[in-house]
Every structure is written in C-alpha cells, then in structure tokens.
XYZ file of C-alpha atoms in Angstrom:
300
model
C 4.068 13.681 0.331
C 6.766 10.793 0.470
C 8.404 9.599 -3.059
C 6.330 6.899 -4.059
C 7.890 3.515 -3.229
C 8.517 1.134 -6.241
C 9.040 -2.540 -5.888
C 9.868 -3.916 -9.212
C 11.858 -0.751 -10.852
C 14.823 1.451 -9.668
C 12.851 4.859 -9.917
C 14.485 8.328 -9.454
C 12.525 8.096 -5.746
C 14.214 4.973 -4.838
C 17.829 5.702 -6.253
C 17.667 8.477 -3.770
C 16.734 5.946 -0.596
C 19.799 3.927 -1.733
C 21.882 7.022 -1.548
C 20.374 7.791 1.552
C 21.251 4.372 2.967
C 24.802 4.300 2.196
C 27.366 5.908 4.207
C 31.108 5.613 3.547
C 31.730 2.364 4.331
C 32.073 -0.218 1.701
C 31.340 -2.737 3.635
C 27.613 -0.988 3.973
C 27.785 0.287 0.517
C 28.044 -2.643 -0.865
C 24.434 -4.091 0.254
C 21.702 -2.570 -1.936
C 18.542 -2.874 0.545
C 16.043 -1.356 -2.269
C 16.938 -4.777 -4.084
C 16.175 -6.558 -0.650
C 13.363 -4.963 -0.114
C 12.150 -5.210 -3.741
C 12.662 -9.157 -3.179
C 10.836 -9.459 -0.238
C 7.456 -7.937 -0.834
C 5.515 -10.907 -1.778
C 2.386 -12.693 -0.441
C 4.683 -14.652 1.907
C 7.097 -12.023 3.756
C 7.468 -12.850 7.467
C 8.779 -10.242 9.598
C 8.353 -9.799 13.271
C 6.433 -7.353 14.802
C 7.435 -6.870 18.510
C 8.263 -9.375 21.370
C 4.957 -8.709 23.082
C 2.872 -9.660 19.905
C 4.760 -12.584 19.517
C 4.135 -13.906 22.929
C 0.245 -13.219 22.881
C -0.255 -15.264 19.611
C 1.952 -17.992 20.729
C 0.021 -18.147 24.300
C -3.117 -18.052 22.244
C -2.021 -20.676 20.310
C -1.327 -23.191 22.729
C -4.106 -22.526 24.436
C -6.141 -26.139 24.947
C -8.634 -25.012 22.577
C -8.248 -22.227 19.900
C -11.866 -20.392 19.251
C -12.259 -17.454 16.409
C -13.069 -15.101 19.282
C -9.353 -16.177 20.150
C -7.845 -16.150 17.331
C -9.333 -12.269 16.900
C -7.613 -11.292 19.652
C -4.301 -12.478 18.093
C -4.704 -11.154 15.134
C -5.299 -7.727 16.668
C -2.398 -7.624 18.011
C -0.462 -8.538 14.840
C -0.766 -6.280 11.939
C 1.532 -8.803 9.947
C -1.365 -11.869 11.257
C -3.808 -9.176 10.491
C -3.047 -8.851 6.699
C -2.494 -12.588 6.102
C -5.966 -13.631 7.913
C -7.831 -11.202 5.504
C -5.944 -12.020 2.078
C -6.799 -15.610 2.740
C -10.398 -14.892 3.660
C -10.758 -12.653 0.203
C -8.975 -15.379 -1.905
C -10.931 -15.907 -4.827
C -13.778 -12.972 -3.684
C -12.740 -9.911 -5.297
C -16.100 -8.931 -5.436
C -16.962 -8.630 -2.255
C -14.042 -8.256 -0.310
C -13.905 -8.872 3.469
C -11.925 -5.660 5.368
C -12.456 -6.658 8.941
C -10.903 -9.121 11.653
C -14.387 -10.444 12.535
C -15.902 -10.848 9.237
C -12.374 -12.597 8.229
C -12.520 -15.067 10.625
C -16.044 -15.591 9.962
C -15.327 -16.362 6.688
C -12.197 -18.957 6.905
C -13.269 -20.507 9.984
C -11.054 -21.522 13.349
C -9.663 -24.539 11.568
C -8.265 -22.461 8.910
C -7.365 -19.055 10.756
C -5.474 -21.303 13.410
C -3.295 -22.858 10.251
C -2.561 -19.334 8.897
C -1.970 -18.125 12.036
C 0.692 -20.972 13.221
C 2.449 -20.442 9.824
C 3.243 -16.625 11.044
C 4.016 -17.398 13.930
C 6.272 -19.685 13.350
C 8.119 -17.802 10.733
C 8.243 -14.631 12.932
C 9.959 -16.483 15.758
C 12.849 -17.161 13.755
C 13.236 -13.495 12.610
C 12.556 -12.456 16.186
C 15.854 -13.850 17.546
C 17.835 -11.698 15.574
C 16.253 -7.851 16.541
C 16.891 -7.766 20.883
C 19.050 -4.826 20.116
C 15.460 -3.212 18.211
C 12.969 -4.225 21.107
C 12.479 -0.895 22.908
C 11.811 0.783 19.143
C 9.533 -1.820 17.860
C 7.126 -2.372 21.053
C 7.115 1.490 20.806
C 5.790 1.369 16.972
C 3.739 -1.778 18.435
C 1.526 0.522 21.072
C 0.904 3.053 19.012
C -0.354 1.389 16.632
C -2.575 -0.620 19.213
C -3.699 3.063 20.653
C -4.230 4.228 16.831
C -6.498 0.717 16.036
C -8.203 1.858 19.417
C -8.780 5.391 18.291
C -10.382 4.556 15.363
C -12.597 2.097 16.443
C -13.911 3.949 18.679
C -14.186 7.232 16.826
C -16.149 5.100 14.281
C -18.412 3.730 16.515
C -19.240 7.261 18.423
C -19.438 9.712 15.418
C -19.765 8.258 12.322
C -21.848 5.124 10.753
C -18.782 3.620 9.287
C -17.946 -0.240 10.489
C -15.835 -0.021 13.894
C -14.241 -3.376 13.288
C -13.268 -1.801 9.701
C -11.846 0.982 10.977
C -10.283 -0.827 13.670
C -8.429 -3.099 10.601
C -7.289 0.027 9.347
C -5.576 1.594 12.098
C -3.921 -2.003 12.765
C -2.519 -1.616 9.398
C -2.069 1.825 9.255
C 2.031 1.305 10.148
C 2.954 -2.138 9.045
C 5.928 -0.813 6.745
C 7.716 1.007 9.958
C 8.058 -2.699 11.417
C 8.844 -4.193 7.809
C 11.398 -1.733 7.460
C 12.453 -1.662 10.833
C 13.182 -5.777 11.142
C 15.515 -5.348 7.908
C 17.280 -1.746 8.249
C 18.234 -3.382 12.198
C 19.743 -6.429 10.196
C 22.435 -4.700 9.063
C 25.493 -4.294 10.568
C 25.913 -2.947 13.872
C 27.628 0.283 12.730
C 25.494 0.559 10.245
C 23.039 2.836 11.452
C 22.279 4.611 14.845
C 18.935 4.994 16.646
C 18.455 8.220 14.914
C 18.877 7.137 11.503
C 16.559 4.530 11.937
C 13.899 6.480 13.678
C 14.418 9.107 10.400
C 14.404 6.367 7.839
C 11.422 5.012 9.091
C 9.915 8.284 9.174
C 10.379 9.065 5.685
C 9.674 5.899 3.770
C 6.938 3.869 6.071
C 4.214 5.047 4.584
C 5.274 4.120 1.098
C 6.501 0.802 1.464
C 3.502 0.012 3.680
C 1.557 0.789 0.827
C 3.521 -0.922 -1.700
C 3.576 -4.078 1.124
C -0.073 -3.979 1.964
C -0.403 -4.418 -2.350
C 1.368 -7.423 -2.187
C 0.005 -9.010 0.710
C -3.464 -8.374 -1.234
C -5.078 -6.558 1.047
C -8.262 -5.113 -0.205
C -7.954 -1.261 -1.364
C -10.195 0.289 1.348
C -8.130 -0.220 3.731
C -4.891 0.850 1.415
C -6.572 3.991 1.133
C -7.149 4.974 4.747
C -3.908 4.495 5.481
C -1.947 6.281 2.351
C -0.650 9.542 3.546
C -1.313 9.107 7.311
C 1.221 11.234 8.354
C 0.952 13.637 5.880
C -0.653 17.839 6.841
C -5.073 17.716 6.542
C -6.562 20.960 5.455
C -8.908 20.291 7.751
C -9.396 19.090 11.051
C -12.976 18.824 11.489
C -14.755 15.252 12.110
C -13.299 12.344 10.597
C -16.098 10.959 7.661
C -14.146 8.922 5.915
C -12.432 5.728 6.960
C -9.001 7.898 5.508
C -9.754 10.553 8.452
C -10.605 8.034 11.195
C -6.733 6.569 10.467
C -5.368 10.007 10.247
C -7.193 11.496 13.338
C -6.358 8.162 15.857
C -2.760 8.209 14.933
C -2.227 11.586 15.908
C -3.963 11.016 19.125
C -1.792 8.187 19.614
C 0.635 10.772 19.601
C 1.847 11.012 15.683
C 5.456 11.668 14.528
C 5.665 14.029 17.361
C 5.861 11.570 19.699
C 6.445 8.072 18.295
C 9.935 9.827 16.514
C 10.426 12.952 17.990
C 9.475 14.802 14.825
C 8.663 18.348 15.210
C 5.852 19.251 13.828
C 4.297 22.487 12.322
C 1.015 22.185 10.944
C -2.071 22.246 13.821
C -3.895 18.537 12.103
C -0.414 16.800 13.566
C -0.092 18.215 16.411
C -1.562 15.716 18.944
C -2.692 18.211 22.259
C -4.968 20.262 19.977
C -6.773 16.942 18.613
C -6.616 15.350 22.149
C -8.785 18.250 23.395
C -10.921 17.928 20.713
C -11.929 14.236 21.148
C -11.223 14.862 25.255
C -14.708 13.018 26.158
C -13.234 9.833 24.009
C -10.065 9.232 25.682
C -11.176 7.240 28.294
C -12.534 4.971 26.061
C -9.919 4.422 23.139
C -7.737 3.891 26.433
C -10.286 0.909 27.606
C -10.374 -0.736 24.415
C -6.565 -0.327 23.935
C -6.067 -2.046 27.064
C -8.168 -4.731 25.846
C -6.182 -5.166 22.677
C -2.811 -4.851 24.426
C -4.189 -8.342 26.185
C -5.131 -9.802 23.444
C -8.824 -9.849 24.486
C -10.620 -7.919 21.638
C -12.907 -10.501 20.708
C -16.078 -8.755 18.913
C-alpha cells in the first residue's frame, strides 16, 4: 500500500518523498515540492490534463450553442472538469450527493456547467504552455484513463446493477493525481528529473495524492473509495461487485502499471492478459464507447 499522502503536516511518509525528490544538486534541493504540493490542493487547483483534452473542451466551448449533452462530453474527457462540475453540483447537498456526469449537469444546468467549465479551461491553457516537453507522457495517462472510464462503464452496465454513469465518474477519476503530479514534477528544471524518474514517481505516489486531491476538490466519498488503492494486489479476481472492483478491474484492462509505466508485475489481479481473457466478450465494447469518449461524444 503507498504511504499515505498528507497535505497539511510533514509526516514520516512525506519526509521520505522529499528525500526521494532531491538529488545532489542544490539548485533542486533547494525547492521543497511537498510544500508546493501541500499549497496547491485546494478547491481551486488548475492543472492541465493533456493537449487533446484541452482542445475538445475548447472546441466544445465555442461551439454556437453549448447544450448539457455537450458539455458531458467535455467533461468526460477532463477528469480535472470532471471533479469541478460535480463539487459545484453537490454544493450545499451533502445529503444526497450527486456522483455522476449526467446527474451533475442535470443538477447545475448548461448556464452554470458552461461558466465552470470556461473557468478550467481557461486556467488550464495557461499551465498547458509550459509542459510540450510532457505531451507524449500525459496523453498516455490521458487514454488510459479514457479506456479505464470505458471499462467500467461498461462492466457496470453488463454484470452488475450498479449506475454505469457512476462508475464511469469513477474510472475518470480514478488517476487524476498522476496528471496533478505530473504538470508540477515536469515544472522543474530540465535536469531535474528524467523520463524514468517521473514515470517511477508517479507510480509510487498517484494514488495518494489523488486521494488527498479528490478531498479537497470535495468530491463525494463514493467515488474516493473506488479509486483508493487501484493499483494495489486483489485477493481475488472474480466479478467486480463493488464500484471499488469495477475501477480496479477496467484499469488493468486498460493495461495497468504494466503497461502505462512499464512496471513489472507479479501478482495474477494486475496482470492485464489474464483479465483481458476473462472479460474477452466485452472488449469490443469498452473499445466502442472509448472511442466515443476520446471524441468527446459521450452524451448519456
């Protein structure tokens, strides 16, 4: 299990991630990115998620006239979009908290989606200019976590009775700290850090600081849950039940560690051939509706 991530208090875990992120060089040394990152995990963070996002909610947006089913398919493409659309839809409703695009956008109508939307946007543009050198990592973290939001919709919809547009949520989310921590680890200087140190950094602490910035965001715990762990050995790899397994089971067919960062991998739950042949009669489908979200199109 990774060290818990902490953002308000240097903890033993993240004293060791600032070790691990400084190599001999003052110049590096001297920038402590746990108090960065502790900073910048509030409601309002803006942080890019890939070039090809970008460019489907900006086309979206200027689009003559900007519907909800529109605006879903942006969001869907933008786990960042994603998690603002459904704090602001569950402002004020902790009761009965909304946990998918549709019944988000439902709620806060095109008027006010369009508003959040153009605020991220806009903000992510201006981060965007400064990660080129990052492109070919993040649109890789960007399609599997498309396939993954595929593979659990449709894995919800075909063998279990949970919501598909839930579950769909949930895989969208499932990796949002890999691209927070990607957009500031690629900030630093060019000698910083290598492809491989990135790829292993990312690796290690994503799933902790994507729970830590899903918590700030205010994204309702459901969906915190499913994706807590993701990455981590099942016991058992039977059929997903809970919303937890749907995450865990599309990700690996979306290829995992194993293929998204070259990680080998021991244990069979991670290994994605075994699970592909599993869910075999599926894969034409979760590659359907991926291509639909890849577009932008997922309107439902």
């Amino acid at each position: 299990m990774n060290p818990s991530f902490s953002a308000t208090m240097p903890s033993v875990a993240t004293r060791d991630f600032a070790r691990m992120l400084s190599p001999a060089d003052d110049s590096v040394r001297s920038f402590d990115l746990l108090a960065d990152l502790a900073r910048d995990l509030r409601p309002g963070v803006i942080f890019p998620i890939c070039f090809d996002a970008l460019l489907c909610v900006r086309q979206t947006l200027r689009a003559p006239e900007v519907t909800t089913p529109h605006l879903a398919g942006a969001a869907r493409v933008d786990p960042l979009l994603c998690a603002r659309l459904l704090r602001r839809a569950n402002r004020g409703r902790r009761a009965e908290p909304v946990t998918g695009v549709r019944d988000a956008l439902t709620r806060l109508g095109a008027d006010r989606a369009q508003r959040v939307a153009r605020a991220v946007s806009c903000g992510q543009i201006g981060c965007a200019r400064q990660l080129s050198h990052v492109d070919e990592l993040s649109r890789r973290l960007w399609l599997h976590t498309l396939r993954t939001a595929a593979g659990a919709y449709v894995l919800a919809r075909r063998l279990t009775s949970l919501d598909p547009d839930e579950a769909m949520t949930a895989g969208l989310l499932h990796d949002i700290g890999a691209f927070y921590l990607l957009d500031r680890l690629a900030r630093r200087p060019s000698a910083a850090f290598d492809a491989l140190d990135i790829n292993a950094l990312i690796l290690e602490w994503h799933e902790s600081v994507g729970e830590s910035l899903l918590q700030s965001l205010g994204v309702p715990e459901v969906l915190i849950d499913a994706m807590r762990d993701h990455e981590q050995p099942r016991a058992s790899t039977g059929m997903p039940r809970s919303l937890s397994d749907l995450v865990f089971s599309a990700s690996v067919l979306a290829g995992g560690a194993t293929e998204l960062y070259d990680d080998p991998v021991c244990h069979v739950s991670q290994r994605p051939a075994p699970t592909r042949e599993r869910f075999a009669g599926l894969l034409p489908e979760i590659e359907q509706v991926f291509g639909v979200l890849r577009r932008g199109a997922m309107q439902g």
